[in-house]
Short mmCIF file of C-alpha atoms in Angstrom, two decimals:
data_model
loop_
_atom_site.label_atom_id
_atom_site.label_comp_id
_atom_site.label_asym_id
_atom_site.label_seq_id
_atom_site.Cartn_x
_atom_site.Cartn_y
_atom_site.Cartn_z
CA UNK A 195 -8.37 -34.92 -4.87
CA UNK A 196 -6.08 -31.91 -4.05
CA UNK A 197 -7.30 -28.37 -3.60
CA UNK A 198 -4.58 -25.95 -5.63
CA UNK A 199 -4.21 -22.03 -5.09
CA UNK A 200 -1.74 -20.16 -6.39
CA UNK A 201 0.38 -17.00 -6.64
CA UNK A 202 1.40 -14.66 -9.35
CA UNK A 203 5.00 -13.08 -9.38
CA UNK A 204 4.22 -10.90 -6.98
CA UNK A 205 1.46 -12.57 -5.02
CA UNK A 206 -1.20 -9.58 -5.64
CA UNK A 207 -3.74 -11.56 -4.68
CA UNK A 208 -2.33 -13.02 -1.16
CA UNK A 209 -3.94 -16.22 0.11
CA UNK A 210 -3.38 -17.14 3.83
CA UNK A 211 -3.73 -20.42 5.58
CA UNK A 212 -3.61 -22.19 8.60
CA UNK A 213 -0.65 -24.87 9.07
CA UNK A 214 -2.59 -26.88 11.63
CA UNK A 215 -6.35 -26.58 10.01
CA UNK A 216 -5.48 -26.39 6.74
CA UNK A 217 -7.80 -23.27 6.12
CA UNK A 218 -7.07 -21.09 3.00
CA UNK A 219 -8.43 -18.03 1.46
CA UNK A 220 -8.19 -14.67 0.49
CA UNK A 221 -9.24 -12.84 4.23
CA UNK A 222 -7.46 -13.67 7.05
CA UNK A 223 -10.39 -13.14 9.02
CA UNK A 224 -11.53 -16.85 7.66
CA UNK A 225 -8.03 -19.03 8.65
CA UNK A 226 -7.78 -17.59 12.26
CA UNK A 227 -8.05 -20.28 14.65
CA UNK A 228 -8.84 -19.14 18.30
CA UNK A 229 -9.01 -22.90 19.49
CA UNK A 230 -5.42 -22.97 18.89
CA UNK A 231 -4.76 -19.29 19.11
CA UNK A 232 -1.12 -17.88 20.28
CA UNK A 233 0.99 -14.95 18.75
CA UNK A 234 4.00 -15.41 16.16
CA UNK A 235 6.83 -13.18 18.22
CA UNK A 236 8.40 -12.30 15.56
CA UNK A 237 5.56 -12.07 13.30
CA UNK A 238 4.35 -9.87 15.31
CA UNK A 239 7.46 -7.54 16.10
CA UNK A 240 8.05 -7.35 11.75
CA UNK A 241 4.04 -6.23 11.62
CA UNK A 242 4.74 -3.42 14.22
CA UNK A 243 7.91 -2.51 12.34
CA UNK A 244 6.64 -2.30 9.43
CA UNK A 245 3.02 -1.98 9.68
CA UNK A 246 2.33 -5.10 7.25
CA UNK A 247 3.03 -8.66 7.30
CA UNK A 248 6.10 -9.66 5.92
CA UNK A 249 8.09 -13.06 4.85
CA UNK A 250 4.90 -15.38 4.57
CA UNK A 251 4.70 -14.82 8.66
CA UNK A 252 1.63 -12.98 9.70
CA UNK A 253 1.47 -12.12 13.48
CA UNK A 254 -0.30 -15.19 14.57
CA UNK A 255 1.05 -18.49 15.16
CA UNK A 256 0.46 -20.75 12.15
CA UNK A 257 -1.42 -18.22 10.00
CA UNK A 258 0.87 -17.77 7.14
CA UNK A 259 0.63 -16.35 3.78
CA UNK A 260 2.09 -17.39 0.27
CA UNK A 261 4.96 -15.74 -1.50
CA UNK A 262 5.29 -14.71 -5.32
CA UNK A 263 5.35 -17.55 -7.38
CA UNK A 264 3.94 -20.31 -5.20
CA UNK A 265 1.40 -23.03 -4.95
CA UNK A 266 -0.29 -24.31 -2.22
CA UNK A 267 -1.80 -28.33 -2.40
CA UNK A 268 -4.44 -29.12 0.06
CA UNK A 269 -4.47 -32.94 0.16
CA UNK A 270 -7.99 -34.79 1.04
CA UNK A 271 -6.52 -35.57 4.74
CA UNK A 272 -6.22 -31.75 5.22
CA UNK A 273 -2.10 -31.71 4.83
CA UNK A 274 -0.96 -28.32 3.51
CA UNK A 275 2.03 -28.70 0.95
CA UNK A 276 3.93 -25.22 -0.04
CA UNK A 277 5.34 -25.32 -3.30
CA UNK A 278 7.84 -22.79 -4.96
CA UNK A 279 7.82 -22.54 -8.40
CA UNK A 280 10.37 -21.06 -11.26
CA UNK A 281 10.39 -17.27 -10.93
CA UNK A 282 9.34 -15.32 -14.15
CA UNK A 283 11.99 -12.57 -13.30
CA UNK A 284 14.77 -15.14 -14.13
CA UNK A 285 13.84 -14.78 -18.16
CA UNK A 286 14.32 -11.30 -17.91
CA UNK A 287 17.62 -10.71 -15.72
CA UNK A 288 19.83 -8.65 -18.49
CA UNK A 289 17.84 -7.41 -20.77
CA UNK A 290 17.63 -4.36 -22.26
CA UNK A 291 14.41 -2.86 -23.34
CA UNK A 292 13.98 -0.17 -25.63
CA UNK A 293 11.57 3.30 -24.21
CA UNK A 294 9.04 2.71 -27.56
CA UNK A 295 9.09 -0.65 -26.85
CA UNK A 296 7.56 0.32 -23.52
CA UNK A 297 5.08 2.86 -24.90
CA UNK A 298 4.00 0.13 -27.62
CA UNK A 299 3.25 -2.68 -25.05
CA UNK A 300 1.15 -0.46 -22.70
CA UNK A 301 -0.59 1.37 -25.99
CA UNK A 302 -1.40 -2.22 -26.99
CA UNK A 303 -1.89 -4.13 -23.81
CA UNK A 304 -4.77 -1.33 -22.47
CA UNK A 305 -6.07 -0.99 -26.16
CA UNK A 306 -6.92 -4.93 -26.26
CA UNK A 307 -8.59 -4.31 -22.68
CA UNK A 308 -10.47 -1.27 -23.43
CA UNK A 309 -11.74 -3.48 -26.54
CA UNK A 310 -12.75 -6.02 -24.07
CA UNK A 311 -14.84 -4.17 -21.63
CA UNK A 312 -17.90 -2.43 -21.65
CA UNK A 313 -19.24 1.30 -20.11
CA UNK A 314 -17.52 3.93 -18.80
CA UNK A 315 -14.08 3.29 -17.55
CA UNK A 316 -12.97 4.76 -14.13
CA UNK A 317 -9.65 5.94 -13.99
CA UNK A 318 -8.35 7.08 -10.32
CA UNK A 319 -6.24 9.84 -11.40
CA UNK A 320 -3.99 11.54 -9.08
CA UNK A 321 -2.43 13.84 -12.28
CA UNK A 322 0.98 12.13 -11.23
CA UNK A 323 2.58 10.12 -13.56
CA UNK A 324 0.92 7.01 -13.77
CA UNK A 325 -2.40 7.81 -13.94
CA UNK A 326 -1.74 11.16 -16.53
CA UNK A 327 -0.43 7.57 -18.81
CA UNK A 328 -3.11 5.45 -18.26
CA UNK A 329 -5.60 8.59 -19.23
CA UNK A 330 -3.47 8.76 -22.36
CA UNK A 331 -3.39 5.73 -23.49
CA UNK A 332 -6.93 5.06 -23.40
CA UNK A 333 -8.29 5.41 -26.51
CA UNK A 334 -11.84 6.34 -26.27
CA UNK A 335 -11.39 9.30 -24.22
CA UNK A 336 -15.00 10.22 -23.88
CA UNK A 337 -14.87 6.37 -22.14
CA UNK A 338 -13.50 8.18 -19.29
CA UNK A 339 -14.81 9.17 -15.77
CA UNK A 340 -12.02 10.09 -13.70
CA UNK A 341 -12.26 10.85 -9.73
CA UNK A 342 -9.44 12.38 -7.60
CA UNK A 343 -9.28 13.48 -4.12
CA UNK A 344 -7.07 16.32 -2.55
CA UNK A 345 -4.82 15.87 0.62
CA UNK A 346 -4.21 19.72 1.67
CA UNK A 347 -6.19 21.60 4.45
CA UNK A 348 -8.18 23.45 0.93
CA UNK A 349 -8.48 20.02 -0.75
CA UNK A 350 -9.50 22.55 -4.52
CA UNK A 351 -5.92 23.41 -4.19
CA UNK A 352 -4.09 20.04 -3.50
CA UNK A 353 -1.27 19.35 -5.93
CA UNK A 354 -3.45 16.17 -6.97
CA UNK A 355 -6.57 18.42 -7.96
CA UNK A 356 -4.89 20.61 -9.85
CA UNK A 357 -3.32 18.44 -12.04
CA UNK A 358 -5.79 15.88 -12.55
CA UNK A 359 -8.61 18.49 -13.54
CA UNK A 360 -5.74 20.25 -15.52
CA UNK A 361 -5.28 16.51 -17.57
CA UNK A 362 -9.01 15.81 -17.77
CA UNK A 363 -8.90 19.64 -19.59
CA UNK A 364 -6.24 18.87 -22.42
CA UNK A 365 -7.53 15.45 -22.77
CA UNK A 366 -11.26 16.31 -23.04
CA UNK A 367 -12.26 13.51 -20.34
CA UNK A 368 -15.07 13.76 -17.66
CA UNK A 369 -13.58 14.43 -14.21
CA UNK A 370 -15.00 15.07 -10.56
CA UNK A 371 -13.55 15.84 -7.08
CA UNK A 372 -14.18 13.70 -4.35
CA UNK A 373 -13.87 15.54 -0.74
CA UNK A 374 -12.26 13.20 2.14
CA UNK A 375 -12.40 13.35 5.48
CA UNK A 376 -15.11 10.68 7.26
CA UNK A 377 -13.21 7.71 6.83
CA UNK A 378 -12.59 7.01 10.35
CA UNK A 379 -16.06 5.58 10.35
CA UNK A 380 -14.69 2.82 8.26
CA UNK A 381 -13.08 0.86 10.88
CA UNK A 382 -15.28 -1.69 10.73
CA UNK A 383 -15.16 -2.48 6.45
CA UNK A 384 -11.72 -2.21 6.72
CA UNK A 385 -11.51 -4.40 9.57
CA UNK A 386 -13.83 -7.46 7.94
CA UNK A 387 -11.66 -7.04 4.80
CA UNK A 388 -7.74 -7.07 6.33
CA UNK A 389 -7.86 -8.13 9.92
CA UNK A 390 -4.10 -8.81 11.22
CA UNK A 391 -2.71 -8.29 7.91
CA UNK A 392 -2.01 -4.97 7.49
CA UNK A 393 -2.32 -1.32 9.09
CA UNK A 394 -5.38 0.15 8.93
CA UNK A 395 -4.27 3.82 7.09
CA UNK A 396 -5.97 2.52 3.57
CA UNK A 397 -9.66 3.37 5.04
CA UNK A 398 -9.37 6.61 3.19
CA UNK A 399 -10.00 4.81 -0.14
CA UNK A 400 -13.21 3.16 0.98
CA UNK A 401 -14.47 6.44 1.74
CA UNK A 402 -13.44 7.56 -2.12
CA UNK A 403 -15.19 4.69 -3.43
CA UNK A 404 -17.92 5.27 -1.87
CA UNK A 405 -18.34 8.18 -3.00
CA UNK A 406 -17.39 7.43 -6.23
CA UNK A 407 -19.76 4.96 -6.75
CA UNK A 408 -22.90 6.33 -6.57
CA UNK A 409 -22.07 8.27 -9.56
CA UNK A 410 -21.76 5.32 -11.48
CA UNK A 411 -23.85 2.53 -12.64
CA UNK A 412 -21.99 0.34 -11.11
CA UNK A 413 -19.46 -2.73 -12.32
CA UNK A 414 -17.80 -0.39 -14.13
CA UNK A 415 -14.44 -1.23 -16.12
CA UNK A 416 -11.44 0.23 -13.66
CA UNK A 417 -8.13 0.70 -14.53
CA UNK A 418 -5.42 1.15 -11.94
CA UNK A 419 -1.79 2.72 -12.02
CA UNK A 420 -0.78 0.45 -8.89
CA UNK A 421 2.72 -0.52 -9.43
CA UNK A 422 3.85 1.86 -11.89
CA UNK A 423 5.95 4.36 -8.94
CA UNK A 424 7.96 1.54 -8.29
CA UNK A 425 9.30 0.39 -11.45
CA UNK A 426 9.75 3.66 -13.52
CA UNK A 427 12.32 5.10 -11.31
CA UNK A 428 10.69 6.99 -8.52
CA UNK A 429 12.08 4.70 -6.00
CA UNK A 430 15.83 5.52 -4.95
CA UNK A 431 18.71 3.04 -5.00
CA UNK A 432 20.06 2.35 -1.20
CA UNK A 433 23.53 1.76 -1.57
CA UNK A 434 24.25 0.41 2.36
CA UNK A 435 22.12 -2.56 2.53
CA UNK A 436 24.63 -4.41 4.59
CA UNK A 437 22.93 -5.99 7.54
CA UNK A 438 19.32 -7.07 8.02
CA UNK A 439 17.99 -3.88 9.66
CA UNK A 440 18.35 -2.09 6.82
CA UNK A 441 15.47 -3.64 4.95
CA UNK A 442 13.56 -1.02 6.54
CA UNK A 443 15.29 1.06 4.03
CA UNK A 444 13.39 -0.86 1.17
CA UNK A 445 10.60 -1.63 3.24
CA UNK A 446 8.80 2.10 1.87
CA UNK A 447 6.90 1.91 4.80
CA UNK A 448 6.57 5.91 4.44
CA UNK A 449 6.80 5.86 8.44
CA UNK A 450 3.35 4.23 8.87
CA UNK A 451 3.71 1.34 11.30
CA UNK A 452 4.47 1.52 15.35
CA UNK A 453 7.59 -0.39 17.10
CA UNK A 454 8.70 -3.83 18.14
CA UNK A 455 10.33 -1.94 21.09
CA UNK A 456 6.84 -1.09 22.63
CA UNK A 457 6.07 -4.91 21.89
CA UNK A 458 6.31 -7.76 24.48
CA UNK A 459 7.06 -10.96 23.10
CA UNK A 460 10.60 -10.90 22.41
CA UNK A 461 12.20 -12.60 19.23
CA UNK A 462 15.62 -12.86 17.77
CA UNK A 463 14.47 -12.37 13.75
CA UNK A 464 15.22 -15.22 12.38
CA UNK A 465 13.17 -14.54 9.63
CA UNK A 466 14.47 -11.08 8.80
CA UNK A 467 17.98 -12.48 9.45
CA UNK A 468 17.50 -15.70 6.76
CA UNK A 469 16.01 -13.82 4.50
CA UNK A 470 18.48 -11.10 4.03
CA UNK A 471 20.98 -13.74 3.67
CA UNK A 472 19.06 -15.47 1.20
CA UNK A 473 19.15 -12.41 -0.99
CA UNK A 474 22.31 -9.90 0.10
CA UNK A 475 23.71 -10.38 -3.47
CA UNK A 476 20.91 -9.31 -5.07
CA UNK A 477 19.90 -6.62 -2.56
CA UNK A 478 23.11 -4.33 -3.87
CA UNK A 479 21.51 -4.11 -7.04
CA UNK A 480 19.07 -1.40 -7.62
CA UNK A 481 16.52 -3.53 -9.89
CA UNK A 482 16.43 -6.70 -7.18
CA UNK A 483 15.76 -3.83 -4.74
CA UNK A 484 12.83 -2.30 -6.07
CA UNK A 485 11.51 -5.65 -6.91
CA UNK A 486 12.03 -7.43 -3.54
CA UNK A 487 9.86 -3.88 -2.00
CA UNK A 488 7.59 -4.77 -4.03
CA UNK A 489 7.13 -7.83 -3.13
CA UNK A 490 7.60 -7.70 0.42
CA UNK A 491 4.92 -4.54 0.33
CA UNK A 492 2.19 -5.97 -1.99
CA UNK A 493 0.61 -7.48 0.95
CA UNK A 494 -0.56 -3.58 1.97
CA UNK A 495 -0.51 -2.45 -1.12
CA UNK A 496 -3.32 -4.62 -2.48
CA UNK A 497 -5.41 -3.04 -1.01
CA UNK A 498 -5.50 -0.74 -4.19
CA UNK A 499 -6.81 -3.14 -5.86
CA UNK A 500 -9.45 -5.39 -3.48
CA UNK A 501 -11.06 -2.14 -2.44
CA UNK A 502 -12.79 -1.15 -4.93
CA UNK A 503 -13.12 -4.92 -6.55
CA UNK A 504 -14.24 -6.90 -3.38
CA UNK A 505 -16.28 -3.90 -1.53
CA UNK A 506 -17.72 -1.78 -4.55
CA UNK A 507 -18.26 -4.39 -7.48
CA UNK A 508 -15.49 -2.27 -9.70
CA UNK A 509 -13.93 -4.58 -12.61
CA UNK A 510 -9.89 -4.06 -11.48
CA UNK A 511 -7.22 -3.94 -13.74
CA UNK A 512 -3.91 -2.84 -13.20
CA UNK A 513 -1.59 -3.03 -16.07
CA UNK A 514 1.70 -2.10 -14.42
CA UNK A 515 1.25 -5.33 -12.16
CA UNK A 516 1.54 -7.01 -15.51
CA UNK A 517 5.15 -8.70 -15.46
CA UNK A 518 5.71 -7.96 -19.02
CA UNK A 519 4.86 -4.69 -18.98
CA UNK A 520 6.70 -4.22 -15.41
CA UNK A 521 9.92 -6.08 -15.96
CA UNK A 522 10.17 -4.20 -19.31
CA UNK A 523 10.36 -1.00 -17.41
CA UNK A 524 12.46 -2.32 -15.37
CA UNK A 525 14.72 -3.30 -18.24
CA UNK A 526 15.14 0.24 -19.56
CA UNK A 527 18.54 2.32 -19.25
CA UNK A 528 19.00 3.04 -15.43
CA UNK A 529 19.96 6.43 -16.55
CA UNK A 530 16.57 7.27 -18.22
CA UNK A 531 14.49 6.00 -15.04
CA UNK A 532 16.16 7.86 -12.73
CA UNK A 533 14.36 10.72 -11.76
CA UNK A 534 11.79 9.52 -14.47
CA UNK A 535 13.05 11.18 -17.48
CA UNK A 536 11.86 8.66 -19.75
CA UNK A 537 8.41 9.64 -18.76
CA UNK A 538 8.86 12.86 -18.59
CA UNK A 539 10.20 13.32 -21.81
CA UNK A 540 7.19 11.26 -23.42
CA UNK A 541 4.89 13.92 -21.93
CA UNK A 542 6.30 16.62 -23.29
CA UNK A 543 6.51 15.09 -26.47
CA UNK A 544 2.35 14.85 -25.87
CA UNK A 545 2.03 18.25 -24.04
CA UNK A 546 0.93 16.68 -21.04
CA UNK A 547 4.42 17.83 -19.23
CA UNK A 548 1.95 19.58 -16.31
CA UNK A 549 5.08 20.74 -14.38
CA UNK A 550 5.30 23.23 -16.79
CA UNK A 551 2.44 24.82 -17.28
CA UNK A 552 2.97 26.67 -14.21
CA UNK A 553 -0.24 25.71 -11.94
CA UNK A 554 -0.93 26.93 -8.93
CA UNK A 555 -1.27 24.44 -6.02
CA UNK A 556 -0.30 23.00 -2.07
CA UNK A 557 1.67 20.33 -1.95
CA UNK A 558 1.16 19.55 1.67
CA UNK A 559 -0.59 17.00 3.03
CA UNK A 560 -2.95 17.24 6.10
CA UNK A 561 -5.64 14.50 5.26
CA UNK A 562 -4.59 12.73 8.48
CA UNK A 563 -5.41 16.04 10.77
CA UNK A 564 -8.36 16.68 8.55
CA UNK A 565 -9.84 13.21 9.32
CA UNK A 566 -8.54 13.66 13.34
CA UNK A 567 -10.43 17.06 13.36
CA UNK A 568 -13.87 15.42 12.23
CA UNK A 569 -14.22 12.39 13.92
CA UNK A 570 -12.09 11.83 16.95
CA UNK A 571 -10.53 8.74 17.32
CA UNK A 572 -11.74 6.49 20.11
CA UNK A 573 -8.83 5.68 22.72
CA UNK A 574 -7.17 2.55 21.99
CA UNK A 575 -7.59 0.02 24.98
CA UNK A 576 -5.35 -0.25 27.32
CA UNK A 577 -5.85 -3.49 29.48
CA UNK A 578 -6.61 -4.97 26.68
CA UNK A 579 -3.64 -4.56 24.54
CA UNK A 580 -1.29 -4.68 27.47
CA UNK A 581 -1.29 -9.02 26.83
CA UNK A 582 1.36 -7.91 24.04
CA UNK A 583 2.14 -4.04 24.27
CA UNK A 584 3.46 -2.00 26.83
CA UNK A 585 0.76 -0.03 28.27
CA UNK A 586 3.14 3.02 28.31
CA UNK A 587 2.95 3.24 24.95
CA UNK A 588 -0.72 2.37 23.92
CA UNK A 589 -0.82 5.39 26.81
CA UNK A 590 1.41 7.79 24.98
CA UNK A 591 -0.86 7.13 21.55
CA UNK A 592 -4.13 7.83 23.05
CA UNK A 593 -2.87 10.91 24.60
CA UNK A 594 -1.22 12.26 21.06
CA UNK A 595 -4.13 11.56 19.58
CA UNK A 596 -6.74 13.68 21.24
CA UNK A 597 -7.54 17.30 19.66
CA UNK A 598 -4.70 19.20 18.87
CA UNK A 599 -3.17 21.76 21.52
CA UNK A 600 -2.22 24.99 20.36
CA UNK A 601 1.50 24.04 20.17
CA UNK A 602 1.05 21.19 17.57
CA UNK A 603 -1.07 23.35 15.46
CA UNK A 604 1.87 25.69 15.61
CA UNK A 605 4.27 23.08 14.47
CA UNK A 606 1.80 22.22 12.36
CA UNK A 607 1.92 25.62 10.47
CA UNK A 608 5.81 25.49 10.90
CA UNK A 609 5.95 21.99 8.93
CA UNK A 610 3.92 23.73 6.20
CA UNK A 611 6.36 26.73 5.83
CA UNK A 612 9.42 26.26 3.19
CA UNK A 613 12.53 26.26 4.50
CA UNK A 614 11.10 25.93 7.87
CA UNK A 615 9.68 22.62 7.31
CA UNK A 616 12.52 20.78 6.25
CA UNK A 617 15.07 22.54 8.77
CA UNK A 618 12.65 20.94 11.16
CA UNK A 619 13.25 17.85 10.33
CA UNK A 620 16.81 17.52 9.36
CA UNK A 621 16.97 18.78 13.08
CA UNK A 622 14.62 15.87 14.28
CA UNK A 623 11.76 17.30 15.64
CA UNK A 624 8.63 15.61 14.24
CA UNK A 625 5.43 15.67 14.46
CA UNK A 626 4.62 13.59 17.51
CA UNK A 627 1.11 13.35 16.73
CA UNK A 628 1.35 11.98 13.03
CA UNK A 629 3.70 9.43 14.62
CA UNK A 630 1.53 8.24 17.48
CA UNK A 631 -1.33 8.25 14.49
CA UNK A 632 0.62 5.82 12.00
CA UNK A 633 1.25 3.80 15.46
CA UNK A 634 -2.53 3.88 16.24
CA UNK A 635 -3.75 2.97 12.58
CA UNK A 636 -1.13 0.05 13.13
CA UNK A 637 -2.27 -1.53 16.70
CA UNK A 638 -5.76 -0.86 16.15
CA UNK A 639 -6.26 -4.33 13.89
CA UNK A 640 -4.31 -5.87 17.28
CA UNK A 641 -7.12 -4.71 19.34
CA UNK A 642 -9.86 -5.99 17.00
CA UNK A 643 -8.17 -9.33 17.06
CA UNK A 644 -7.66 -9.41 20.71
CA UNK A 645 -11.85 -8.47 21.37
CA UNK A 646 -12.91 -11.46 18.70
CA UNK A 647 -10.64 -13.49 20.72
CA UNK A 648 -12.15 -12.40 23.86
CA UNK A 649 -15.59 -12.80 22.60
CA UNK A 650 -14.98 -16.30 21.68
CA UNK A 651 -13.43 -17.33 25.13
CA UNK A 652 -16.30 -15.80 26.56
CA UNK A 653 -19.22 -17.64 24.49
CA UNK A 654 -16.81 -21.08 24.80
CA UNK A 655 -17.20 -20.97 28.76
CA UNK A 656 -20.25 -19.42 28.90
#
């Protein structure tokens, strides 16, 4: 009798196992072996580079994780067999897809669901491009409760909040704000749910659920707009892709991950290395790119989706994970994606072309200092974390971290000025704080691991 899981084409759902166990599930928390425990070196290294796990590797020795398109056979002795099977993304290589071919497939494809499922649907609605479509294309509007949160220091005024209540006003929906800012206090949920596998910078959603939640009934039909930024032509082309560091450059890590140069356990990246040979040709083409992100990145990005299904009851769907609907976007004229315009057109066609209407808003985004300001982080430790990382750095972290002096609030208000803002960083001064934040958010899942681990040794000798 064999035990079979298995992977869509882009492995949203990733299931990890243990080589030498033969553990699998869905949490990483439930493979990890400390009877046999030792770090991957270059697992490792890739997770503090880019703040995920990447290339079926996670940080710890033997704890892997399936690709896309895979199947994993657990045979009654316990022997794990990996199996890759025929990629879906071959069938559609070449084609050319019409735009009202893509406007009929998600009309239909979210009409059949909305058919399907009962209540009030919950769209997360950011008034950006995805989620203004998925508002539209629902076709009971008065269906829809919609929730967005704001990201500027006056979150009423956040580029998000305007637009979304702005949609929820043409379209006749029901909307609400949720205020951020707690989610620090989340380490723990966010911790039980990831471990190793990711950065810990997604808390901010539980915190939105949360909320969210208790203004529903509860197992409520969600629909998503994961997915949709990186096939409809938001995501640049990188012409230079030309040696195996520059994955980084499709990696959209949007600088949140630390540094394999604070890490040490050395390692020569083999993986890195194979796979960029495994897929140079296809890395110079801008389609191959976007979808190779997104598969390297669904990993994090998942999150999105197990939040609000696995911790809050919500019943997920996200449509623009769909490979029909995804690889037919992907299949329209490069021209029209760039920059969108397909989209962009179609919503002034509907009058839902926001840009234009002239709203007032902030566009910058100080959640992170918000959340800094109202709970403190707690020092990361030191001794502890010095088995892997150079204390030096976990030092440097906990002293960026602490309440802000008067010269980063400066900067601060600096970064926020236009013109200003952007000389700033063409001239490479950054934000030391935000850096040593992202590096924080991406070491503290390290020191989790390392106090279970130390917590086990203890109760095994004691």
């Amino acid at each position: 009798m064999k035990k079979i899981f298995e992977t869509d084409w882009l492995a949203s759902q990733p299931i990890f196992y243990n080589e030498l166990t033969g553990k699998v599930s869905e949490n990483i928390n439930d493979v990890i072996d400390f009877k046999n425990f030792d770090f991957h070196p270059e697992g490792l290294n890739n997770y503090l580079d880019f703040g995920y796990s990447i290339l079926e590797q996670t940080p710890i020795k033997h704890v892997k994780f399936l690709r896309h398109s895979s199947k994993l056979l657990i045979n009654d002795n316990g022997k794990i067999e990996v199996q890759y099977l025929d990629d879906p993304v071959e069938k559609w290589i070449g084609k050319n897809v019409q735009e009202n071919d893509v406007f009929d497939l998600l009309n239909q494809s979210i009409r059949n669901w909305e058919e399907s499922v009962e209540g009030e649907i919950v769209i997360p609605t950011s008034g950006g491009y995805d989620s203004r479509l998925l508002n539209f294309l629902v076709n009971n509007k008065s269906r829809i409760r919609s929730f967005t949160y704001g990201i500027s220091d006056n979150q009423l005024k956040s580029f998000e909040v305007v637009y979304a209540k702005k949609l929820s006003e043409i379209l006749g929906t029901r909307w609400e704000i949720i205020q951020l800012g707690e989610f620090h206090s989340y380490f723990k949920e966010w911790n039980e749910l990831f471990g190793i596998s990711t950065h810990a910078h997604g808390m901010y959603h539980i915190e939105f659920y949360h909320q969210m939640i208790s203004k529903l009934k509860g197992n409520n039909p969600f629909l998503s707009g994961i997915g949709g930024d990186w096939w409809s032509g938001l995501v640049p082309y990188q012409d230079k892709i030309v040696h195996p560091k520059d994955l980084y450059k499709i990696a959209y890590t949007h600088n949140l991950h630390a540094t394999s140069e604070a890490s040490l356990l050395k390692s020569k990246q083999e993986l890195l290395h194979s796979y960029y040979e495994s897929q140079r040709e296809q890395l110079q083409e801008w389609n191959f790119q976007i979808l190779l992100m997104a598969r390297m990145k669904i990993i994090l990005i998942s999150y999105l989706i197990k939040v609000p299904k696995i911790l809050f009851g919500f019943n997920t769907w996200a449509p623009l994970l769909e490979p029909e609907i995804a690889l037919s976007i992907l299949g329209l004229s490069p021209e029209r994606r760039r920059n969108r315009l397909w989209q962009k057109d179609f919503f002034q066609q509907h009058g839902l072309d926001l840009e234009s209407k002239k709203l007032y808003f902030s566009r910058y985004n100080t959640l992170n200092y918000q959340a800094m300001e109202r709970i403190p982080l707690k020092p990361l430790d030191v001794d502890l974390l010095r088995q892997i990382i150079k204390p030096t750095y976990v030092q440097w972290i906990n002293n960026q971290i602490t309440q802000q002096k008067f010269f980063d609030k400066f900067l601060l208000k600096m970064y926020q000025t236009p013109k200003i803002g952007g000389a700033l960083w063409r001239l490479g001064i950054k934000d030391q704080r935000l850096t040593a934040y992202a590096a924080y958010l991406t070491l503290k899942p390290l020191e989790n691991l390392l106090k279970t681990k130390e917590m086990y040794e203890s109760d095994r000798y004691a």
